[in-house]
Amino acid sequence: MLSIGQVKNIRYYTEASERQDAPKKDENGLQYYTDSGYEDETDGVWKTASGNPVFGIENGSYIDPKKFETLGNGYHPETEEFLLKSKTKNRKVAYDFTFSVPKAWSVLHQMSKHTDMMIGNKTFSESMDEERINAVHDVLDWMHKNGYILTRTGKSGVDLKYQRAKDYVFGLYNHHTSRLGDPHDHTHCVLMNVCTRADGSTGTLDNKKVMLNQKALNELYNVFLAERGKKLGLQMLKGDTENSLDIVGMPSSVCQIFSKRREDIEKKMNEFGGDKSMAQMASLATRNKKSEIPGKDDLEQRWLDEMATIGYDSKEEINNLVDKCIRPSKKISDEDRKKHIDEKTMNSIHQLENMDAVFSKPAVFNALFNEMKGHYGIDEIEESFERLLKLKKIIQCGYLDYQGKVKKPVFLDFKADHEMVFTTPEMIQAEKNLVRNAINLKNTYARIPEKVVEAFIKKKKTLSAEQADMIRHVCNSDGVVVTEGAAGTKKIYPF
């Protein structure tokens, strides 16, 4: 799962930890990331979008807390040059992209530590964590390649122009527990709100395109994670709930006993009346301090004790559990794969057609990634989409701006902050038939005499002048009549 949050104060991450026994060596902070209460956490690592050094930061190097805070506040970490146009109070200093694996992955990762399974010269558990982190890098690299991180120039409302950010920096922190001490593998990717541009200038980022695509990016992570899981012999498929991903062979009872945090949130939401919009408030209301999480040894023993309560009370039983989750993948010919994936792509598009006549690229990608995860890789999915575009089974018909307004189909005007809109030949034909039928009904309507219409309007004493005009238009036009009015103008009331 991908969640995205805004950071307005970098010291939220760099001040002292909530733990009362925090060592003094961490005076610069970062314990929000580096000390979640579980002792087996990795140090933070820098990731530059291009892979090249930027702002004096080497890709893959460990994070220096001082540089983290300096860059977060808009200054070059080495020269201390101010990199932004102006100093603004309460500005967004960073964005926190948090990638969380399904509960089944977290549990399997922790339980496999108690087996002798190896992949090459690494334990199965180490390989799981490595592939999980690789999936995060896969998503961030895909976003950079496809221009999802933007920057803008010009004043708001005056010559505002969007462009791809040339380079920018993430701080990556890997955690393995929830606030209630359950297995919960996740990576915080803290995107600093400063970038370089193609012209050599620097400035802030714009996160709107990412937010517009958040659902699709969440499913993209599932696609990459499932592909990484295949390297370990894991088969991951779409689950029963929306946007979920399950490991085939993992019993739901095992995941259930390690889902205390979710149970607490759902219980609090019920207290709030069951409104899903209260989920974030429920999450904050049930959030424990990191100081309440036991140390590594105590946690791992607790997890083993909890596994024993549902029958996994020996190393052999746990080894059998891991074994059941590892299965060989079926191989099919390339031609069959192409045929199957194209069929799935069109099925996903037709599902979108049931709700909308046109659909944006984020909606298409969300549907495709959700349907394909565990079956096909990202390259195969994108190739199928492009193949069907060339065959004109899917048709570009315009683009969306950030306000969600459908623009006319002028592709030369497509800009970095726009999203393409698509439809199908079947939908275009259906609309042509609709227009043709409407035209054929011209002059076929027996108009209502003007005296009758005016008498009816006179009886409706509370009608506005606009509503009266609408009645005259509907009663004295051709066979198909269209009226349009703003929301709340009581278009139905006159009749």
Short mmCIF file of C-alpha atoms in Angstrom, two decimals:
data_model
loop_
_atom_site.label_atom_id
_atom_site.label_comp_id
_atom_site.label_asym_id
_atom_site.label_seq_id
_atom_site.Cartn_x
_atom_site.Cartn_y
_atom_site.Cartn_z
CA MET A 1 0.00 0.00 0.00
CA LEU A 2 1.16 3.54 -0.75
CA SER A 3 0.26 6.43 1.53
CA ILE A 4 1.45 9.99 0.92
CA GLY A 5 1.73 12.70 3.55
CA GLN A 6 2.97 16.27 3.61
CA VAL A 7 5.73 17.38 5.95
CA LYS A 8 5.68 21.01 7.10
CA ASN A 9 8.36 20.82 9.78
CA ILE A 10 11.52 18.81 9.13
CA ARG A 11 12.18 18.67 12.89
CA TYR A 12 9.20 16.36 13.14
CA TYR A 13 11.67 13.79 11.83
CA THR A 14 14.94 15.08 13.24
CA GLU A 15 14.14 15.98 16.83
CA ALA A 16 14.65 13.54 19.70
CA SER A 17 12.78 10.27 19.63
CA GLU A 18 9.73 9.55 21.75
CA ARG A 19 11.76 6.88 23.52
CA GLN A 20 12.85 7.98 26.98
CA ASP A 21 16.01 5.88 26.74
CA ALA A 22 17.12 7.36 23.41
CA PRO A 23 20.94 7.37 23.26
CA LYS A 24 22.61 10.77 23.32
CA LYS A 25 24.55 9.93 20.15
CA ASP A 26 21.33 10.73 18.29
CA GLU A 27 21.23 14.38 19.33
CA ASN A 28 20.57 15.40 15.70
CA GLY A 29 17.45 13.21 15.65
CA LEU A 30 16.02 11.01 12.89
CA GLN A 31 14.77 8.45 15.39
CA TYR A 32 11.29 8.75 13.91
CA TYR A 33 12.90 6.66 11.16
CA THR A 34 16.04 5.04 12.54
CA ASP A 35 14.70 3.93 15.92
CA SER A 36 11.12 2.78 15.70
CA GLY A 37 11.55 0.72 18.84
CA TYR A 38 12.66 -2.37 16.90
CA GLU A 39 16.42 -2.70 17.09
CA ASP A 40 16.93 -4.26 13.67
CA GLU A 41 16.24 -1.09 11.66
CA THR A 42 18.56 0.06 8.88
CA ASP A 43 20.18 3.47 8.63
CA GLY A 44 18.55 5.89 6.24
CA VAL A 45 19.90 5.90 2.68
CA TRP A 46 19.83 8.69 0.12
CA LYS A 47 18.29 8.05 -3.30
CA THR A 48 18.74 10.61 -6.07
CA ALA A 49 16.21 10.40 -8.89
CA SER A 50 18.81 10.28 -11.68
CA GLY A 51 21.28 8.11 -9.78
CA ASN A 52 23.83 10.93 -10.09
CA PRO A 53 25.07 13.19 -7.27
CA VAL A 54 22.79 16.17 -6.59
CA PHE A 55 23.21 18.92 -3.98
CA GLY A 56 26.47 17.19 -2.97
CA ILE A 57 24.57 14.00 -2.08
CA GLU A 58 25.75 10.63 -3.42
CA ASN A 59 23.08 8.15 -4.47
CA GLY A 60 23.02 5.18 -2.08
CA SER A 61 25.05 6.88 0.66
CA TYR A 62 23.95 6.83 4.29
CA ILE A 63 22.01 9.86 5.48
CA ASP A 64 23.81 12.45 7.53
CA PRO A 65 21.16 13.89 9.89
CA LYS A 66 22.57 17.40 9.55
CA LYS A 67 22.39 17.29 5.73
CA PHE A 68 18.86 15.87 5.97
CA GLU A 69 17.69 18.84 8.04
CA THR A 70 19.65 21.43 6.02
CA LEU A 71 18.23 20.26 2.68
CA GLY A 72 14.76 19.93 4.18
CA ASN A 73 14.92 23.59 5.14
CA GLY A 74 15.79 24.56 1.56
CA TYR A 75 19.57 25.01 1.82
CA HIS A 76 22.38 23.25 -0.03
CA PRO A 77 23.78 20.68 2.43
CA GLU A 78 27.40 21.63 1.70
CA THR A 79 27.49 25.29 0.55
CA GLU A 80 24.41 26.29 2.61
CA GLU A 81 23.21 28.31 -0.39
CA PHE A 82 19.44 28.93 -0.26
CA LEU A 83 17.94 26.92 -3.13
CA LEU A 84 14.41 28.34 -3.24
CA LYS A 85 12.90 31.55 -4.56
CA SER A 86 11.75 32.87 -1.22
CA LYS A 87 11.40 31.91 2.42
CA THR A 88 7.80 30.99 3.18
CA LYS A 89 6.29 30.25 6.55
CA ASN A 90 4.69 26.82 6.98
CA ARG A 91 5.85 25.65 3.56
CA LYS A 92 5.83 21.96 2.68
CA VAL A 93 9.41 20.90 3.37
CA ALA A 94 8.98 17.29 2.17
CA TYR A 95 6.54 14.58 1.14
CA ASP A 96 6.52 11.20 2.87
CA PHE A 97 5.77 8.33 0.46
CA THR A 98 5.25 5.24 2.64
CA PHE A 99 5.23 1.86 0.89
CA SER A 100 3.79 -0.97 3.03
CA VAL A 101 3.74 -4.62 1.98
CA PRO A 102 0.72 -6.88 2.56
CA LYS A 103 0.51 -8.39 6.05
CA ALA A 104 1.25 -11.86 4.62
CA TRP A 105 4.65 -10.64 3.36
CA SER A 106 5.60 -9.10 6.72
CA VAL A 107 4.65 -12.25 8.64
CA LEU A 108 6.42 -14.58 6.21
CA HIS A 109 9.53 -12.39 6.35
CA GLN A 110 9.67 -12.60 10.14
CA MET A 111 8.75 -16.28 10.44
CA SER A 112 11.29 -17.35 7.80
CA LYS A 113 14.02 -16.14 10.16
CA HIS A 114 13.34 -19.29 12.15
CA THR A 115 14.02 -21.61 9.20
CA ASP A 116 17.25 -22.76 7.53
CA MET A 117 16.07 -21.75 4.06
CA MET A 118 18.65 -20.06 1.83
CA ILE A 119 18.62 -18.36 -1.57
CA GLY A 120 22.19 -18.34 -2.79
CA ASN A 121 24.37 -17.06 0.03
CA LYS A 122 21.51 -15.20 1.74
CA THR A 123 18.81 -16.42 4.06
CA PHE A 124 15.27 -16.49 2.70
CA SER A 125 14.35 -13.75 5.17
CA GLU A 126 17.20 -11.48 4.00
CA SER A 127 16.21 -12.09 0.36
CA MET A 128 12.59 -11.15 1.12
CA ASP A 129 13.63 -7.82 2.62
CA GLU A 130 15.99 -7.11 -0.25
CA GLU A 131 13.32 -7.76 -2.88
CA ARG A 132 10.78 -5.69 -0.94
CA ILE A 133 13.16 -2.71 -0.98
CA ASN A 134 13.93 -3.31 -4.66
CA ALA A 135 10.19 -3.01 -5.41
CA VAL A 136 10.18 0.43 -3.77
CA HIS A 137 13.11 1.50 -5.97
CA ASP A 138 11.24 0.11 -8.99
CA VAL A 139 8.30 2.44 -8.35
CA LEU A 140 10.44 5.53 -7.68
CA ASP A 141 12.49 4.88 -10.84
CA TRP A 142 9.31 4.39 -12.90
CA MET A 143 7.88 7.67 -11.59
CA HIS A 144 11.05 9.53 -12.57
CA LYS A 145 11.20 7.90 -16.00
CA ASN A 146 7.58 8.86 -16.72
CA GLY A 147 7.75 12.41 -15.35
CA TYR A 148 5.48 12.12 -12.33
CA ILE A 149 7.46 14.53 -10.15
CA LEU A 150 6.93 18.08 -11.42
CA THR A 151 8.13 21.58 -10.65
CA ARG A 152 6.53 24.83 -11.66
CA THR A 153 7.65 28.35 -12.50
CA GLY A 154 5.76 31.64 -12.52
CA LYS A 155 3.37 33.12 -10.00
CA SER A 156 0.19 31.28 -9.08
CA GLY A 157 -2.47 32.25 -11.62
CA VAL A 158 0.02 34.23 -13.76
CA ASP A 159 2.14 32.41 -16.38
CA LEU A 160 2.18 29.27 -14.27
CA LYS A 161 4.13 26.60 -16.16
CA TYR A 162 4.78 22.99 -15.20
CA GLN A 163 7.77 20.91 -16.19
CA ARG A 164 9.44 17.69 -15.16
CA ALA A 165 11.84 18.04 -12.27
CA LYS A 166 15.30 17.13 -13.54
CA ASP A 167 16.66 15.75 -10.26
CA TYR A 168 15.57 15.47 -6.65
CA VAL A 169 16.34 13.49 -3.51
CA PHE A 170 14.58 10.89 -1.36
CA GLY A 171 15.63 9.80 2.11
CA LEU A 172 14.73 6.10 2.47
CA TYR A 173 14.09 4.48 5.86
CA ASN A 174 13.06 0.86 6.34
CA HIS A 175 10.89 -0.18 9.29
CA HIS A 176 9.53 -3.59 10.24
CA THR A 177 6.90 -3.09 12.96
CA SER A 178 3.55 -1.42 13.45
CA ARG A 179 2.78 0.92 16.35
CA LEU A 180 1.39 -2.08 18.24
CA GLY A 181 4.48 -4.19 17.65
CA ASP A 182 3.11 -6.47 14.92
CA PRO A 183 5.21 -7.39 11.86
CA HIS A 184 4.73 -4.52 9.41
CA ASP A 185 7.45 -4.07 6.78
CA HIS A 186 7.37 -0.61 5.23
CA THR A 187 9.66 2.02 3.74
CA HIS A 188 9.40 5.76 4.29
CA CYS A 189 10.58 7.63 1.18
CA VAL A 190 10.97 11.25 2.27
CA LEU A 191 10.99 13.40 -0.87
CA MET A 192 12.71 16.71 -0.13
CA ASN A 193 10.75 19.64 -1.53
CA VAL A 194 13.59 21.00 -3.65
CA CYS A 195 14.82 20.03 -7.11
CA THR A 196 16.98 20.99 -10.05
CA ARG A 197 15.42 21.99 -13.38
CA ALA A 198 16.49 21.50 -16.99
CA ASP A 199 17.68 25.13 -17.23
CA GLY A 200 20.00 24.73 -14.23
CA SER A 201 17.76 26.59 -11.77
CA THR A 202 16.45 25.14 -8.53
CA GLY A 203 13.03 25.33 -6.91
CA THR A 204 10.23 23.50 -5.14
CA LEU A 205 8.31 20.46 -6.34
CA ASP A 206 4.65 20.10 -7.24
CA ASN A 207 3.01 16.92 -5.94
CA LYS A 208 -0.39 17.19 -7.63
CA LYS A 209 0.31 14.75 -10.45
CA VAL A 210 1.42 12.13 -7.92
CA MET A 211 -1.75 12.65 -5.86
CA LEU A 212 -3.90 12.34 -9.01
CA ASN A 213 -2.16 9.01 -9.69
CA GLN A 214 -1.93 7.72 -6.11
CA LYS A 215 -4.30 4.79 -6.63
CA ALA A 216 -2.48 3.72 -9.79
CA LEU A 217 0.91 4.06 -8.08
CA ASN A 218 -0.35 1.95 -5.18
CA GLU A 219 -1.26 -0.80 -7.64
CA LEU A 220 2.02 -0.29 -9.50
CA TYR A 221 3.84 -1.11 -6.26
CA ASN A 222 1.78 -4.30 -6.01
CA VAL A 223 2.78 -5.22 -9.58
CA PHE A 224 6.47 -4.73 -8.83
CA LEU A 225 6.25 -6.50 -5.46
CA ALA A 226 4.52 -9.52 -7.02
CA GLU A 227 7.23 -9.71 -9.70
CA ARG A 228 9.94 -9.51 -7.04
CA GLY A 229 8.13 -12.20 -5.08
CA LYS A 230 8.29 -14.56 -8.07
CA LYS A 231 12.09 -14.52 -7.78
CA LEU A 232 11.64 -16.03 -4.32
CA GLY A 233 9.12 -18.60 -5.48
CA LEU A 234 6.15 -16.67 -4.07
CA GLN A 235 2.88 -16.46 -5.99
CA MET A 236 1.04 -13.23 -5.19
CA LEU A 237 -2.43 -12.54 -6.53
CA LYS A 238 -5.26 -10.04 -6.17
CA GLY A 239 -7.04 -10.48 -2.84
CA ASP A 240 -10.71 -10.31 -1.87
CA THR A 241 -10.65 -6.65 -0.83
CA GLU A 242 -10.07 -3.61 -3.02
CA ASN A 243 -6.41 -3.01 -3.99
CA SER A 244 -5.24 -6.00 -1.91
CA LEU A 245 -2.52 -8.52 -2.70
CA ASP A 246 -2.24 -11.97 -1.09
CA ILE A 247 0.48 -14.62 -0.95
CA VAL A 248 -0.97 -17.92 -2.17
CA GLY A 249 -0.61 -20.51 0.59
CA MET A 250 -0.60 -18.08 3.53
CA PRO A 251 -3.55 -18.84 5.86
CA SER A 252 -5.72 -15.83 6.72
CA SER A 253 -5.63 -16.89 10.40
CA VAL A 254 -1.89 -16.16 10.52
CA CYS A 255 -2.36 -12.64 9.15
CA GLN A 256 -5.31 -12.02 11.47
CA ILE A 257 -3.38 -12.47 14.73
CA PHE A 258 -0.83 -9.88 13.56
CA SER A 259 -3.38 -7.22 12.56
CA LYS A 260 -3.94 -5.55 15.95
CA ARG A 261 -3.34 -2.05 14.60
CA ARG A 262 -6.02 -2.46 11.93
CA GLU A 263 -8.46 -3.90 14.47
CA ASP A 264 -7.89 -0.90 16.77
CA ILE A 265 -8.49 1.57 13.92
CA GLU A 266 -11.66 -0.22 12.79
CA LYS A 267 -12.95 -0.30 16.38
CA LYS A 268 -12.34 3.44 16.76
CA MET A 269 -14.00 4.13 13.38
CA ASN A 270 -17.10 2.28 14.60
CA GLU A 271 -17.10 4.57 17.63
CA PHE A 272 -17.07 7.49 15.16
CA GLY A 273 -20.14 6.04 13.43
CA GLY A 274 -18.41 3.82 10.85
CA ASP A 275 -17.67 6.72 8.51
CA LYS A 276 -14.68 5.82 6.27
CA SER A 277 -13.75 9.49 6.02
CA MET A 278 -12.84 9.29 9.72
CA ALA A 279 -10.12 6.69 9.08
CA GLN A 280 -7.24 9.15 9.48
CA MET A 281 -8.67 10.54 12.72
CA ALA A 282 -9.18 6.99 14.01
CA SER A 283 -5.59 6.17 13.10
CA LEU A 284 -4.24 9.13 15.05
CA ALA A 285 -6.51 8.43 18.01
CA THR A 286 -5.18 4.87 18.35
CA ARG A 287 -1.52 5.62 17.63
CA ASN A 288 0.86 4.28 20.27
CA LYS A 289 4.25 5.75 21.09
CA LYS A 290 7.34 4.00 19.81
CA SER A 291 8.58 3.77 23.38
CA GLU A 292 5.89 1.15 24.00
CA ILE A 293 7.34 -1.29 21.46
CA PRO A 294 9.49 -4.05 23.08
CA GLY A 295 13.05 -4.74 21.97
CA LYS A 296 13.91 -7.07 19.12
CA ASP A 297 14.38 -10.28 21.13
CA ASP A 298 11.20 -9.74 23.14
CA LEU A 299 9.20 -8.95 20.00
CA GLU A 300 10.38 -12.01 18.10
CA GLN A 301 9.58 -14.25 21.06
CA ARG A 302 6.14 -12.67 21.35
CA TRP A 303 5.50 -13.38 17.67
CA LEU A 304 6.50 -17.02 18.12
CA ASP A 305 4.19 -17.31 21.16
CA GLU A 306 1.32 -15.85 19.12
CA MET A 307 2.01 -18.30 16.29
CA ALA A 308 1.88 -21.15 18.81
CA THR A 309 -1.69 -20.15 19.77
CA ILE A 310 -2.89 -21.11 16.28
CA GLY A 311 -0.93 -24.36 16.00
CA TYR A 312 2.50 -23.27 14.77
CA ASP A 313 4.30 -24.27 17.95
CA SER A 314 7.52 -25.70 16.58
CA LYS A 315 10.27 -24.89 14.12
CA GLU A 316 9.02 -27.71 11.92
CA GLU A 317 5.49 -26.24 11.75
CA ILE A 318 6.86 -22.80 10.84
CA ASN A 319 9.12 -24.35 8.22
CA ASN A 320 6.08 -26.13 6.73
CA LEU A 321 4.21 -22.80 6.63
CA VAL A 322 6.99 -21.14 4.65
CA ASP A 323 7.25 -24.19 2.37
CA LYS A 324 3.54 -23.99 1.49
CA CYS A 325 4.00 -20.41 0.30
CA ILE A 326 6.73 -21.34 -2.17
CA ARG A 327 5.52 -22.80 -5.44
CA PRO A 328 6.84 -23.00 -9.01
CA SER A 329 5.31 -20.58 -11.51
CA LYS A 330 3.55 -21.85 -14.62
CA LYS A 331 5.19 -21.07 -17.94
CA ILE A 332 3.20 -20.27 -21.07
CA SER A 333 4.36 -19.32 -24.57
CA ASP A 334 5.01 -15.67 -25.45
CA GLU A 335 2.17 -15.65 -27.99
CA ASP A 336 -0.30 -17.02 -25.46
CA ARG A 337 0.86 -14.47 -22.90
CA LYS A 338 0.28 -11.63 -25.36
CA LYS A 339 -3.17 -12.92 -26.19
CA HIS A 340 -4.13 -13.36 -22.53
CA ILE A 341 -2.84 -9.97 -21.42
CA ASP A 342 -4.55 -8.14 -24.30
CA GLU A 343 -7.82 -9.84 -23.33
CA LYS A 344 -7.35 -8.76 -19.70
CA THR A 345 -6.51 -5.21 -20.80
CA MET A 346 -9.69 -4.91 -22.86
CA ASN A 347 -11.76 -6.48 -20.07
CA SER A 348 -10.44 -3.80 -17.70
CA ILE A 349 -11.26 -1.06 -20.22
CA HIS A 350 -14.81 -2.39 -20.68
CA GLN A 351 -15.28 -2.36 -16.91
CA LEU A 352 -14.38 1.35 -16.94
CA GLU A 353 -16.88 1.85 -19.80
CA ASN A 354 -19.66 0.66 -17.52
CA MET A 355 -19.19 3.82 -15.46
CA ASP A 356 -17.76 6.45 -17.81
CA ALA A 357 -17.74 7.29 -21.51
CA VAL A 358 -14.14 8.52 -21.24
CA PHE A 359 -11.48 7.63 -18.68
CA SER A 360 -8.19 9.22 -17.67
CA LYS A 361 -4.77 7.56 -17.77
CA PRO A 362 -4.65 7.29 -13.94
CA ALA A 363 -7.98 5.44 -14.01
CA VAL A 364 -6.77 3.15 -16.82
CA PHE A 365 -3.48 2.34 -15.08
CA ASN A 366 -5.22 1.74 -11.76
CA ALA A 367 -7.59 -0.73 -13.42
CA LEU A 368 -4.86 -2.48 -15.41
CA PHE A 369 -2.38 -2.77 -12.53
CA ASN A 370 -5.11 -4.02 -10.19
CA GLU A 371 -6.19 -6.70 -12.66
CA MET A 372 -2.70 -7.78 -13.81
CA LYS A 373 -0.72 -7.84 -10.55
CA GLY A 374 0.79 -11.21 -9.89
CA HIS A 375 0.19 -12.33 -13.48
CA TYR A 376 2.24 -9.92 -15.59
CA GLY A 377 5.13 -7.50 -15.18
CA ILE A 378 5.02 -3.76 -15.80
CA ASP A 379 6.74 -4.01 -19.19
CA GLU A 380 4.16 -6.50 -20.45
CA ILE A 381 1.28 -4.35 -19.18
CA GLU A 382 2.59 -1.17 -20.81
CA GLU A 383 3.35 -3.01 -24.06
CA SER A 384 -0.20 -4.38 -24.16
CA PHE A 385 -1.66 -0.92 -23.63
CA GLU A 386 0.51 0.58 -26.40
CA ARG A 387 -0.28 -2.36 -28.71
CA LEU A 388 -4.03 -1.80 -28.32
CA LEU A 389 -3.58 1.93 -28.88
CA LYS A 390 -1.84 1.24 -32.21
CA LEU A 391 -4.63 -1.16 -33.17
CA LYS A 392 -7.12 1.64 -32.28
CA LYS A 393 -8.96 -0.58 -29.83
CA ILE A 394 -8.30 2.20 -27.34
CA ILE A 395 -8.44 5.80 -28.58
CA GLN A 396 -6.97 9.01 -27.18
CA CYS A 397 -9.64 11.69 -27.13
CA GLY A 398 -8.29 14.59 -25.05
CA TYR A 399 -6.62 15.39 -21.78
CA LEU A 400 -7.37 16.46 -18.20
CA ASP A 401 -5.96 19.38 -16.28
CA TYR A 402 -5.65 19.32 -12.50
CA GLN A 403 -9.15 20.68 -11.98
CA GLY A 404 -10.48 17.55 -13.67
CA LYS A 405 -12.01 19.44 -16.59
CA VAL A 406 -12.03 17.54 -19.89
CA LYS A 407 -10.26 19.56 -22.56
CA LYS A 408 -10.76 19.43 -26.31
CA PRO A 409 -8.68 16.82 -28.18
CA VAL A 410 -5.72 19.01 -29.18
CA PHE A 411 -2.70 16.82 -28.57
CA LEU A 412 -0.18 19.50 -29.53
CA ASP A 413 -1.20 21.42 -26.41
CA PHE A 414 -0.44 18.49 -24.08
CA LYS A 415 1.64 19.68 -21.11
CA ALA A 416 3.53 18.07 -18.26
CA ASP A 417 0.70 18.54 -15.77
CA HIS A 418 -2.01 17.07 -18.03
CA GLU A 419 -3.32 13.50 -18.09
CA MET A 420 -4.51 11.84 -21.29
CA VAL A 421 -8.14 10.78 -21.65
CA PHE A 422 -9.20 7.67 -23.56
CA THR A 423 -12.30 5.97 -24.91
CA THR A 424 -13.10 3.03 -27.21
CA PRO A 425 -14.45 2.71 -30.78
CA GLU A 426 -17.57 1.07 -29.34
CA MET A 427 -18.27 4.09 -27.13
CA ILE A 428 -17.69 6.50 -30.03
CA GLN A 429 -20.07 4.47 -32.20
CA ALA A 430 -22.70 4.41 -29.44
CA GLU A 431 -22.53 8.21 -29.18
CA LYS A 432 -22.76 8.56 -32.97
CA ASN A 433 -25.87 6.39 -32.94
CA LEU A 434 -27.33 8.52 -30.16
CA VAL A 435 -26.77 11.72 -32.14
CA ARG A 436 -28.11 10.12 -35.34
CA ASN A 437 -31.30 8.97 -33.59
CA ALA A 438 -31.76 12.41 -32.09
CA ILE A 439 -31.42 14.05 -35.51
CA ASN A 440 -33.91 11.58 -37.01
CA LEU A 441 -36.48 12.69 -34.44
CA LYS A 442 -36.33 16.28 -35.67
CA ASN A 443 -39.78 17.69 -36.52
CA THR A 444 -41.48 14.52 -35.27
CA TYR A 445 -42.71 15.99 -32.00
CA ALA A 446 -46.29 17.23 -31.63
CA ARG A 447 -45.76 20.56 -29.91
CA ILE A 448 -47.95 21.53 -26.97
CA PRO A 449 -50.10 24.60 -27.69
CA GLU A 450 -48.65 27.82 -26.28
CA LYS A 451 -51.87 28.57 -24.33
CA VAL A 452 -51.64 25.22 -22.49
CA VAL A 453 -47.99 25.80 -21.61
CA GLU A 454 -48.59 29.35 -20.34
CA ALA A 455 -51.59 28.20 -18.29
CA PHE A 456 -49.44 25.55 -16.64
CA ILE A 457 -46.69 28.08 -15.85
CA LYS A 458 -49.26 30.48 -14.38
CA LYS A 459 -50.45 27.81 -11.94
CA LYS A 460 -46.88 27.27 -10.71
CA LYS A 461 -46.64 30.55 -8.83
CA THR A 462 -43.18 29.84 -7.29
CA LEU A 463 -41.42 29.26 -10.61
CA SER A 464 -38.45 31.47 -11.37
CA ALA A 465 -38.22 33.16 -14.78
CA GLU A 466 -35.41 30.73 -15.69
CA GLN A 467 -37.55 27.70 -14.78
CA ALA A 468 -40.48 29.05 -16.81
CA ASP A 469 -38.22 29.46 -19.85
CA MET A 470 -37.05 25.86 -19.43
CA ILE A 471 -40.68 24.63 -19.54
CA ARG A 472 -41.35 26.63 -22.73
CA HIS A 473 -38.18 25.17 -24.31
CA VAL A 474 -39.04 21.56 -23.42
CA CYS A 475 -42.67 21.81 -24.55
CA ASN A 476 -42.03 23.53 -27.86
CA SER A 477 -38.99 21.74 -29.32
CA ASP A 478 -38.17 18.66 -31.35
CA GLY A 479 -38.32 15.01 -30.30
CA VAL A 480 -35.14 15.13 -28.22
CA VAL A 481 -34.70 18.09 -25.90
CA VAL A 482 -31.71 18.85 -23.67
CA THR A 483 -31.78 21.22 -20.72
CA GLU A 484 -28.76 22.15 -18.66
CA GLY A 485 -28.57 23.88 -15.33
CA ALA A 486 -26.25 24.32 -12.38
CA ALA A 487 -26.49 22.07 -9.33
CA GLY A 488 -29.19 23.19 -6.90
CA THR A 489 -31.29 25.08 -9.46
CA LYS A 490 -34.23 22.66 -9.08
CA LYS A 491 -34.34 21.47 -12.66
CA ILE A 492 -36.88 18.74 -11.80
CA TYR A 493 -39.17 20.94 -9.67
CA PRO A 494 -41.08 22.64 -12.52
CA PHE A 495 -42.50 19.31 -13.65
#
